Amino acid sequence: MTDTAQFAPEDPEPAKITLDINEIQRILPHRFPFLLIDRVVDLDRRKRIVAIKNVTINEPFFAGHFPGLPVMPGVLIVEAMAQAGGVLLFTEVEDRDSKLVLFTGIERAKFRRPVVPGDQLRIEVEVRVWRGNAGRMEGKAYVGDKLAAEALISCRLVDRVRAEKKPSQEAIGT
């Protein structure tokens, strides 16, 4: 009698979800100069996202922050984390064209090292809590293997109000 072992087939590893800049722009409403992520290299739905921001001297904020010693503003690093989190959450929203993900809070933000032109920022965001229309995420930004910044970010999904501009009656002389 021979023993034959039968193994259950292994679940194939899910394909890595990546997004290029065009796909990001189909998800986020942000545009230059305020779109602060260039690529998504990994997205685990409802859980985690890893995005890339290539930091170049052409960024408009470097003209004034700081002349002769360009440093990416920390608040923009946190905004990049929030945008990456927005991509992660917006992938679950069917009617995203009528919604916005708004930043509602920043906690425990820490800036560990300056981010300068030539750096590639790797932004990792994990969902801590997501309840319908509000959430909290933990973001970390790295340059290479060194932690540059981290923060807890709160957000809320809201309806996008498109106010139609109507010329005032006084302005047109009636």
mmCIF file of C-alpha atoms in Angstrom:
data_model
loop_
_atom_site.group_PDB
_atom_site.id
_atom_site.type_symbol
_atom_site.label_atom_id
_atom_site.label_comp_id
_atom_site.label_asym_id
_atom_site.label_seq_id
_atom_site.Cartn_x
_atom_site.Cartn_y
_atom_site.Cartn_z
ATOM 1 C CA MET A 1 0.000 0.000 0.000
ATOM 2 C CA THR A 2 1.366 3.356 -0.922
ATOM 3 C CA ASP A 3 0.521 6.575 0.801
ATOM 4 C CA THR A 4 -0.384 9.445 -1.416
ATOM 5 C CA ALA A 5 -0.853 12.835 0.059
ATOM 6 C CA GLN A 6 -3.330 15.192 -1.464
ATOM 7 C CA PHE A 7 -2.776 18.847 -0.847
ATOM 8 C CA ALA A 8 -5.474 21.437 -1.062
ATOM 9 C CA PRO A 9 -4.709 23.800 -3.897
ATOM 10 C CA GLU A 10 -3.103 26.955 -2.616
ATOM 11 C CA ASP A 11 -5.101 30.108 -3.000
ATOM 12 C CA PRO A 12 -3.378 32.165 -5.620
ATOM 13 C CA GLU A 13 -2.000 35.362 -4.214
ATOM 14 C CA PRO A 14 -4.271 38.236 -5.223
ATOM 15 C CA ALA A 15 -2.885 40.409 -7.977
ATOM 16 C CA LYS A 16 -1.305 43.595 -6.733
ATOM 17 C CA ILE A 17 -3.490 46.604 -7.480
ATOM 18 C CA THR A 18 -1.500 49.507 -8.910
ATOM 19 C CA LEU A 19 -2.653 52.831 -10.355
ATOM 20 C CA ASP A 20 -0.886 55.262 -12.653
ATOM 21 C CA ILE A 21 -1.412 59.028 -12.630
ATOM 22 C CA ASN A 22 -4.319 58.872 -15.099
ATOM 23 C CA GLU A 23 -6.164 56.346 -12.939
ATOM 24 C CA ILE A 24 -5.477 58.439 -9.825
ATOM 25 C CA GLN A 25 -6.973 61.489 -11.571
ATOM 26 C CA ARG A 26 -10.110 59.487 -12.364
ATOM 27 C CA ILE A 27 -10.493 58.879 -8.615
ATOM 28 C CA LEU A 28 -9.321 62.118 -6.952
ATOM 29 C CA PRO A 29 -10.577 65.600 -7.813
ATOM 30 C CA HIS A 30 -7.137 67.167 -7.081
ATOM 31 C CA ARG A 31 -5.059 68.567 -9.936
ATOM 32 C CA PHE A 32 -1.688 70.248 -10.401
ATOM 33 C CA PRO A 33 -0.245 71.894 -8.415
ATOM 34 C CA PHE A 34 -2.120 70.248 -5.552
ATOM 35 C CA LEU A 35 -2.165 66.596 -6.629
ATOM 36 C CA LEU A 36 0.555 65.182 -4.393
ATOM 37 C CA ILE A 37 0.747 61.511 -5.354
ATOM 38 C CA ASP A 38 2.149 60.226 -8.638
ATOM 39 C CA ARG A 39 1.537 56.479 -8.498
ATOM 40 C CA VAL A 40 -0.086 53.807 -6.360
ATOM 41 C CA VAL A 41 2.184 50.772 -6.087
ATOM 42 C CA ASP A 42 -0.054 48.653 -3.862
ATOM 43 C CA LEU A 43 -3.667 48.844 -2.768
ATOM 44 C CA ASP A 44 -5.357 46.355 -0.459
ATOM 45 C CA ARG A 45 -9.039 47.308 -0.647
ATOM 46 C CA ARG A 46 -10.484 48.831 2.532
ATOM 47 C CA LYS A 47 -7.200 48.234 4.382
ATOM 48 C CA ARG A 48 -3.989 49.737 3.055
ATOM 49 C CA ILE A 49 -2.397 51.737 0.240
ATOM 50 C CA VAL A 50 1.184 52.503 -0.748
ATOM 51 C CA ALA A 51 1.689 55.535 -3.003
ATOM 52 C CA ILE A 52 4.689 57.345 -4.441
ATOM 53 C CA LYS A 53 5.397 61.074 -4.674
ATOM 54 C CA ASN A 54 8.440 62.020 -6.727
ATOM 55 C CA VAL A 55 9.699 65.253 -5.221
ATOM 56 C CA THR A 56 11.273 67.563 -7.812
ATOM 57 C CA ILE A 57 12.698 71.057 -7.696
ATOM 58 C CA ASN A 58 9.872 72.072 -10.078
ATOM 59 C CA GLU A 59 7.315 71.936 -7.256
ATOM 60 C CA PRO A 60 5.820 75.448 -6.929
ATOM 61 C CA PHE A 61 6.178 75.520 -3.120
ATOM 62 C CA PHE A 62 9.979 75.290 -3.329
ATOM 63 C CA ALA A 63 10.144 78.859 -4.683
ATOM 64 C CA GLY A 64 9.331 80.149 -1.215
ATOM 65 C CA HIS A 65 10.046 77.189 1.098
ATOM 66 C CA PHE A 66 12.965 77.933 1.383
ATOM 67 C CA PRO A 67 15.000 79.836 -1.219
ATOM 68 C CA GLY A 68 18.469 78.282 -1.299
ATOM 69 C CA LEU A 69 17.425 75.390 0.972
ATOM 70 C CA PRO A 70 14.302 73.759 -0.514
ATOM 71 C CA VAL A 71 12.339 71.636 1.973
ATOM 72 C CA MET A 72 8.909 70.104 1.302
ATOM 73 C CA PRO A 73 6.427 71.598 3.795
ATOM 74 C CA GLY A 74 5.336 69.066 6.401
ATOM 75 C CA VAL A 75 1.703 70.006 5.944
ATOM 76 C CA LEU A 76 1.984 68.933 2.274
ATOM 77 C CA ILE A 77 3.477 65.590 3.301
ATOM 78 C CA VAL A 78 0.429 65.071 5.521
ATOM 79 C CA GLU A 79 -1.802 66.185 2.626
ATOM 80 C CA ALA A 80 -0.122 63.551 0.420
ATOM 81 C CA MET A 81 -1.002 60.950 3.082
ATOM 82 C CA ALA A 82 -4.595 62.194 3.089
ATOM 83 C CA GLN A 83 -4.772 62.019 -0.720
ATOM 84 C CA ALA A 84 -3.452 58.459 -0.704
ATOM 85 C CA GLY A 85 -6.094 57.603 1.915
ATOM 86 C CA GLY A 86 -8.679 59.339 -0.262
ATOM 87 C CA VAL A 87 -7.779 57.081 -3.199
ATOM 88 C CA LEU A 88 -8.080 54.048 -0.948
ATOM 89 C CA LEU A 89 -11.504 55.057 0.366
ATOM 90 C CA PHE A 90 -12.831 56.430 -2.932
ATOM 91 C CA THR A 91 -12.234 53.080 -4.638
ATOM 92 C CA GLU A 92 -15.152 51.813 -2.532
ATOM 93 C CA VAL A 93 -17.537 54.666 -3.437
ATOM 94 C CA GLU A 94 -19.669 54.092 -6.514
ATOM 95 C CA ASP A 95 -20.918 57.673 -6.912
ATOM 96 C CA ARG A 96 -17.578 59.341 -6.178
ATOM 97 C CA ASP A 97 -18.210 62.081 -8.757
ATOM 98 C CA SER A 98 -20.860 63.471 -6.405
ATOM 99 C CA LYS A 99 -18.731 63.098 -3.234
ATOM 100 C CA LEU A 100 -15.622 64.526 -1.607
ATOM 101 C CA VAL A 101 -13.414 63.066 1.095
ATOM 102 C CA LEU A 102 -12.627 65.965 3.432
ATOM 103 C CA PHE A 103 -9.796 66.087 5.906
ATOM 104 C CA THR A 104 -11.319 66.594 9.392
ATOM 105 C CA GLY A 105 -8.372 66.137 11.698
ATOM 106 C CA ILE A 106 -4.679 65.505 12.197
ATOM 107 C CA GLU A 107 -3.327 63.940 15.357
ATOM 108 C CA ARG A 108 0.150 63.010 16.514
ATOM 109 C CA ALA A 109 1.863 64.431 13.433
ATOM 110 C CA LYS A 110 5.617 64.043 13.671
ATOM 111 C CA PHE A 111 8.230 65.095 11.162
ATOM 112 C CA ARG A 112 11.399 63.024 11.427
ATOM 113 C CA ARG A 113 13.558 64.248 8.547
ATOM 114 C CA PRO A 114 13.387 66.875 5.804
ATOM 115 C CA VAL A 115 12.103 65.897 2.368
ATOM 116 C CA VAL A 116 14.043 67.629 -0.396
ATOM 117 C CA PRO A 117 14.115 67.729 -4.200
ATOM 118 C CA GLY A 118 15.286 64.411 -5.615
ATOM 119 C CA ASP A 119 13.650 62.368 -2.837
ATOM 120 C CA GLN A 120 11.007 59.785 -3.588
ATOM 121 C CA LEU A 121 8.371 59.781 -0.878
ATOM 122 C CA ARG A 122 6.759 56.386 -0.217
ATOM 123 C CA ILE A 123 3.446 56.979 1.501
ATOM 124 C CA GLU A 124 1.861 54.122 3.436
ATOM 125 C CA VAL A 125 -1.655 54.569 4.782
ATOM 126 C CA GLU A 126 -3.640 52.035 6.799
ATOM 127 C CA VAL A 127 -7.318 52.317 7.652
ATOM 128 C CA ARG A 128 -7.865 52.167 11.402
ATOM 129 C CA VAL A 129 -11.624 52.873 11.395
ATOM 130 C CA TRP A 130 -14.104 53.336 8.538
ATOM 131 C CA ARG A 131 -17.785 53.700 9.396
ATOM 132 C CA GLY A 132 -19.907 54.607 6.411
ATOM 133 C CA ASN A 133 -19.031 58.233 5.910
ATOM 134 C CA ALA A 134 -16.203 58.851 8.406
ATOM 135 C CA GLY A 135 -12.846 57.316 9.056
ATOM 136 C CA ARG A 136 -9.444 57.445 10.648
ATOM 137 C CA MET A 137 -6.207 56.406 8.979
ATOM 138 C CA GLU A 138 -2.602 56.065 10.055
ATOM 139 C CA GLY A 139 -0.135 57.493 7.552
ATOM 140 C CA LYS A 140 3.621 57.167 7.315
ATOM 141 C CA ALA A 141 5.919 58.710 4.729
ATOM 142 C CA TYR A 142 9.360 57.280 4.030
ATOM 143 C CA VAL A 143 12.356 58.334 1.997
ATOM 144 C CA GLY A 144 14.143 55.079 1.289
ATOM 145 C CA ASP A 145 13.866 53.104 4.510
ATOM 146 C CA LYS A 146 13.885 56.207 6.737
ATOM 147 C CA LEU A 147 10.665 57.505 8.276
ATOM 148 C CA ALA A 148 10.181 61.136 7.242
ATOM 149 C CA ALA A 149 6.723 61.831 8.737
ATOM 150 C CA GLU A 150 3.738 60.171 10.368
ATOM 151 C CA ALA A 151 0.244 61.203 11.443
ATOM 152 C CA LEU A 152 -3.234 59.995 12.296
ATOM 153 C CA ILE A 153 -5.684 61.477 9.818
ATOM 154 C CA SER A 154 -9.461 61.763 10.201
ATOM 155 C CA CYS A 155 -11.761 62.292 7.257
ATOM 156 C CA ARG A 156 -15.411 62.450 6.260
ATOM 157 C CA LEU A 157 -17.201 61.587 3.031
ATOM 158 C CA VAL A 158 -19.577 64.409 2.081
ATOM 159 C CA ASP A 159 -21.811 65.300 -0.838
ATOM 160 C CA ARG A 160 -20.140 67.571 -3.343
ATOM 161 C CA VAL A 161 -22.213 70.707 -3.727
ATOM 162 C CA ARG A 162 -21.916 72.234 -7.140
ATOM 163 C CA ALA A 163 -23.011 75.798 -6.749
ATOM 164 C CA GLU A 164 -24.058 77.186 -10.075
ATOM 165 C CA LYS A 165 -22.891 80.729 -10.483
ATOM 166 C CA LYS A 166 -25.598 83.024 -11.712
ATOM 167 C CA PRO A 167 -24.786 86.615 -12.588
ATOM 168 C CA SER A 168 -26.477 88.964 -10.204
ATOM 169 C CA GLN A 169 -29.293 91.017 -11.614
ATOM 170 C CA GLU A 170 -27.523 94.223 -10.589
ATOM 171 C CA ALA A 171 -24.364 93.268 -12.438
ATOM 172 C CA ILE A 172 -26.181 92.852 -15.746
ATOM 173 C CA GLY A 173 -28.201 96.041 -15.315
ATOM 174 C CA THR A 174 -31.752 94.753 -14.925
#
